[in-house]
PDB file of C-alpha atoms in Angstrom:
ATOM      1  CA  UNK A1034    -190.322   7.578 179.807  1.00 89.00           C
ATOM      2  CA  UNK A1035    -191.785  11.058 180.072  1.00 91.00           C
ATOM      3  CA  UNK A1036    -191.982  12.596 176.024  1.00 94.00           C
ATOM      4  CA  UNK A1037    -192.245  16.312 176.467  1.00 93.00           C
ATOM      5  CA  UNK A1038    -194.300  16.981 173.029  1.00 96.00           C
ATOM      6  CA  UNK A1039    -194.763  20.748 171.748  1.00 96.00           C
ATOM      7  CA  UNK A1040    -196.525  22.254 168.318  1.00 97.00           C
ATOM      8  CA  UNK A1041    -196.930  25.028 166.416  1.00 96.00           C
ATOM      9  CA  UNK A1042    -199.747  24.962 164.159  1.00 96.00           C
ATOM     10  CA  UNK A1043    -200.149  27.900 161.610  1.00 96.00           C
ATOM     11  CA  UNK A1044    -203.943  29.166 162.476  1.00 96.00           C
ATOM     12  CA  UNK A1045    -203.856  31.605 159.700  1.00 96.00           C
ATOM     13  CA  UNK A1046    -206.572  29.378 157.445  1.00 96.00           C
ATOM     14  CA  UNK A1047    -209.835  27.462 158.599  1.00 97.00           C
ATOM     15  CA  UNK A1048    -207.856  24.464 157.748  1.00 96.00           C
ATOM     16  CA  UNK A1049    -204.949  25.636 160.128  1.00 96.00           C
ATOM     17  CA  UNK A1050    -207.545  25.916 162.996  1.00 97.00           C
ATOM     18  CA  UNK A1051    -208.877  22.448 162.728  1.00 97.00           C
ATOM     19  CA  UNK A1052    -205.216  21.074 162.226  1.00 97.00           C
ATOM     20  CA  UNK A1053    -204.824  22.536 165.562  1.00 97.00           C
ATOM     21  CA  UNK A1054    -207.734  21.208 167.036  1.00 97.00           C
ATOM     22  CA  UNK A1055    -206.859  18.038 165.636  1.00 97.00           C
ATOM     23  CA  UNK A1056    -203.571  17.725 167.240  1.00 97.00           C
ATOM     24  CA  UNK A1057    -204.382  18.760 170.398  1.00 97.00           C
ATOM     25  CA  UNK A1058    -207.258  16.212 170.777  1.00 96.00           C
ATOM     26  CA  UNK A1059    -204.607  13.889 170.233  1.00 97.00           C
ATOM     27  CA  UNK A1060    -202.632  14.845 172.785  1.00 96.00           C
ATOM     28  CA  UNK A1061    -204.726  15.452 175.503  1.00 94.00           C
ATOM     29  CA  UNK A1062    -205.348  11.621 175.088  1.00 95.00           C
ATOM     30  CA  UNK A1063    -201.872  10.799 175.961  1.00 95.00           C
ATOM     31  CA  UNK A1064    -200.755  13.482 178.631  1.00 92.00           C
ATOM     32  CA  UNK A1065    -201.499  16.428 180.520  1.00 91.00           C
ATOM     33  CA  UNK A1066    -201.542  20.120 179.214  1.00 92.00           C
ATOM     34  CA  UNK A1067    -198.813  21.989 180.751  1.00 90.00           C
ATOM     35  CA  UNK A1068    -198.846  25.139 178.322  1.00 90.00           C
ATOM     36  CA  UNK A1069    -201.062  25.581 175.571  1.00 93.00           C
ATOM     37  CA  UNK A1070    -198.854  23.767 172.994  1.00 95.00           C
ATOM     38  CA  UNK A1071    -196.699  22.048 175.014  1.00 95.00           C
ATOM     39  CA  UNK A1072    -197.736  18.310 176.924  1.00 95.00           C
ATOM     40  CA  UNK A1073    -196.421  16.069 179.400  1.00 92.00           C
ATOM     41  CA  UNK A1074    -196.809  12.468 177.659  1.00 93.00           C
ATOM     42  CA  UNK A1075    -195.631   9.169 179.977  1.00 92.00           C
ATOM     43  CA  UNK A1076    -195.530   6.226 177.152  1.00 93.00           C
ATOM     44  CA  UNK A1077    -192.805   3.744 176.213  1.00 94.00           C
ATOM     45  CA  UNK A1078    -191.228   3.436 172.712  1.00 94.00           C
ATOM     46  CA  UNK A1079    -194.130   1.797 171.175  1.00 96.00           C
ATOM     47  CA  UNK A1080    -196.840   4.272 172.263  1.00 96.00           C
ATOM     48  CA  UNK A1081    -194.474   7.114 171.476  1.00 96.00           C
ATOM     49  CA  UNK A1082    -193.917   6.136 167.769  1.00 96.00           C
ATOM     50  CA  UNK A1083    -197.914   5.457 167.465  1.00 97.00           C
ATOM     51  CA  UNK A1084    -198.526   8.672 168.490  1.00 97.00           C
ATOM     52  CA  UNK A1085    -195.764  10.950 166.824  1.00 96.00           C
ATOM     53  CA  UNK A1086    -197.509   8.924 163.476  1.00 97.00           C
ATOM     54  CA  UNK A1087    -201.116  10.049 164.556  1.00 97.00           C
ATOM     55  CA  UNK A1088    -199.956  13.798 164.893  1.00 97.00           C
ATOM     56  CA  UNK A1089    -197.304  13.791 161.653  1.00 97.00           C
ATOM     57  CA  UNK A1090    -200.390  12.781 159.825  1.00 97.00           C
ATOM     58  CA  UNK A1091    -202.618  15.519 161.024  1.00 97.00           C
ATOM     59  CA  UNK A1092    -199.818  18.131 160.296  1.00 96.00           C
ATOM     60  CA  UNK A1093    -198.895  20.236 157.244  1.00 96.00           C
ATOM     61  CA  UNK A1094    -195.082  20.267 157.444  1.00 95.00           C
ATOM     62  CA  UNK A1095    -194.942  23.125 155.398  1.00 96.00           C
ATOM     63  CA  UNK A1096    -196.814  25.470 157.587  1.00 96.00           C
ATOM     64  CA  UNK A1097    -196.517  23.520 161.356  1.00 97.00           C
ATOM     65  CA  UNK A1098    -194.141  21.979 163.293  1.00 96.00           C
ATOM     66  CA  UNK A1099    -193.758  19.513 165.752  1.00 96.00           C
ATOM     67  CA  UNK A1100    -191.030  18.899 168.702  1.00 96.00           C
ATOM     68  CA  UNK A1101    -190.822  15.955 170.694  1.00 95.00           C
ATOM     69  CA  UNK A1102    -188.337  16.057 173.682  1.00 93.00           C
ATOM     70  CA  UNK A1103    -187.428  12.643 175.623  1.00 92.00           C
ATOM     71  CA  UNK A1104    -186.596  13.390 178.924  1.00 86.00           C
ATOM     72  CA  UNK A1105    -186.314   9.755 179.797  1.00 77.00           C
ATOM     73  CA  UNK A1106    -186.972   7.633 182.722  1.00 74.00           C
ATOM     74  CA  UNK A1107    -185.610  10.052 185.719  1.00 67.00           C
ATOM     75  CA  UNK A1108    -187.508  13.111 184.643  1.00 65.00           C
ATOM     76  CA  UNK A1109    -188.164  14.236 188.166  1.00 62.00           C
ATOM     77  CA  UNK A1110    -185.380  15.444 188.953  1.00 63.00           C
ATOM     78  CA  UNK A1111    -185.042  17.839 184.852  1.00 66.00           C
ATOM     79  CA  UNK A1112    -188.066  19.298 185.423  1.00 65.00           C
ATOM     80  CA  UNK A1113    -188.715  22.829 187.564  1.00 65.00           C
ATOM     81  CA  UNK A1114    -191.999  24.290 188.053  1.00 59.00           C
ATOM     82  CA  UNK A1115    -192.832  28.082 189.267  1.00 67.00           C
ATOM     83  CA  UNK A1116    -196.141  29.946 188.839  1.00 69.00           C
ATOM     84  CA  UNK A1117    -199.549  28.927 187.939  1.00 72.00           C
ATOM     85  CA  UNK A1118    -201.110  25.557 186.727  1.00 67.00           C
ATOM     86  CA  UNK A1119    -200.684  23.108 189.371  1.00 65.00           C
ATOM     87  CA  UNK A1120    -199.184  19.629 188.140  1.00 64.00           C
ATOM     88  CA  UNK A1121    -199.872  16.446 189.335  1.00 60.00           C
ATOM     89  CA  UNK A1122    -197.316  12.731 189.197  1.00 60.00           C
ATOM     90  CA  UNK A1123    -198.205  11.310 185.635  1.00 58.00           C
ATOM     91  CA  UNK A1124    -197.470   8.018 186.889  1.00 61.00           C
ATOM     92  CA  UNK A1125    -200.008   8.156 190.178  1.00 61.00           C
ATOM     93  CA  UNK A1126    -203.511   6.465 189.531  1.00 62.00           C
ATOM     94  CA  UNK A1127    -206.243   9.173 188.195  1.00 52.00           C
ATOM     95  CA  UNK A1128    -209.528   8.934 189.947  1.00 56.00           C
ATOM     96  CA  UNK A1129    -212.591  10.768 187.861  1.00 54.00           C
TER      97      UNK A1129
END
C-alpha cells in the first residue's frame, strides 16, 4: 500500500534540528522525497507499524508532529502531479 508520511519538526533548538535530521534519515530509507517533509512510502502493514515506531521514537510530541496518510493499494489513480520534481513508479525495480 502506498503510506503518504508528512512531519513537522520544531527546528527552533539544536535538539529540534537533529530530531529533524533524524526523521528524515528514516524516511528516505523507506520512500522517495516528494516535498521536503512529506514522502511517498510503498510497505505493507508490518513495515508500516515498524517504521511509524522508529519515527514516534525520534519525535518530541510536544513540539513535532507526525501524519501518516494510507492511500491504499490503488493509489494511482488519488494522486495528481503538476510542476517540478519529477516522480518515478515506487513499485518499478531501481537500478543505481
Amino acid at each position: 500500500m502506498l503510506v503518504l508520511i508528512t512531519y513537522d519538526v520544531n527546528t527552533e533548538t539544536e535538539a529540534g534540528k537533529k530530531r529533524l535530521r533524524k526523521v528524515a534519515k528514516i524516511c528516505v530509507n523507506y520512500g522517495q522525497r516528494v516535498q521536503n517533509s512529506v514522502f511517498e512510502c510503498v510497505m505493507d502493514p508490518a513495515l508500516c507499524c515498524t517504521v511509524k515506531h522508529k519515527l514516534e521514537q525520534v519525535i518530541n510530541p510536544e513540539k513535532d508532529s507526525l501524519r501518516f496518510y494510507y492511500l491504499g493499494d490503488h493509489y494511482r489513480t488519488k494522486i495528481e502531479h503538476f510542476g517540478a520534481k519529477p516522480t518515478f513508479n515506487l513499485e518499478d525495480p531501481l537500478i543505481v
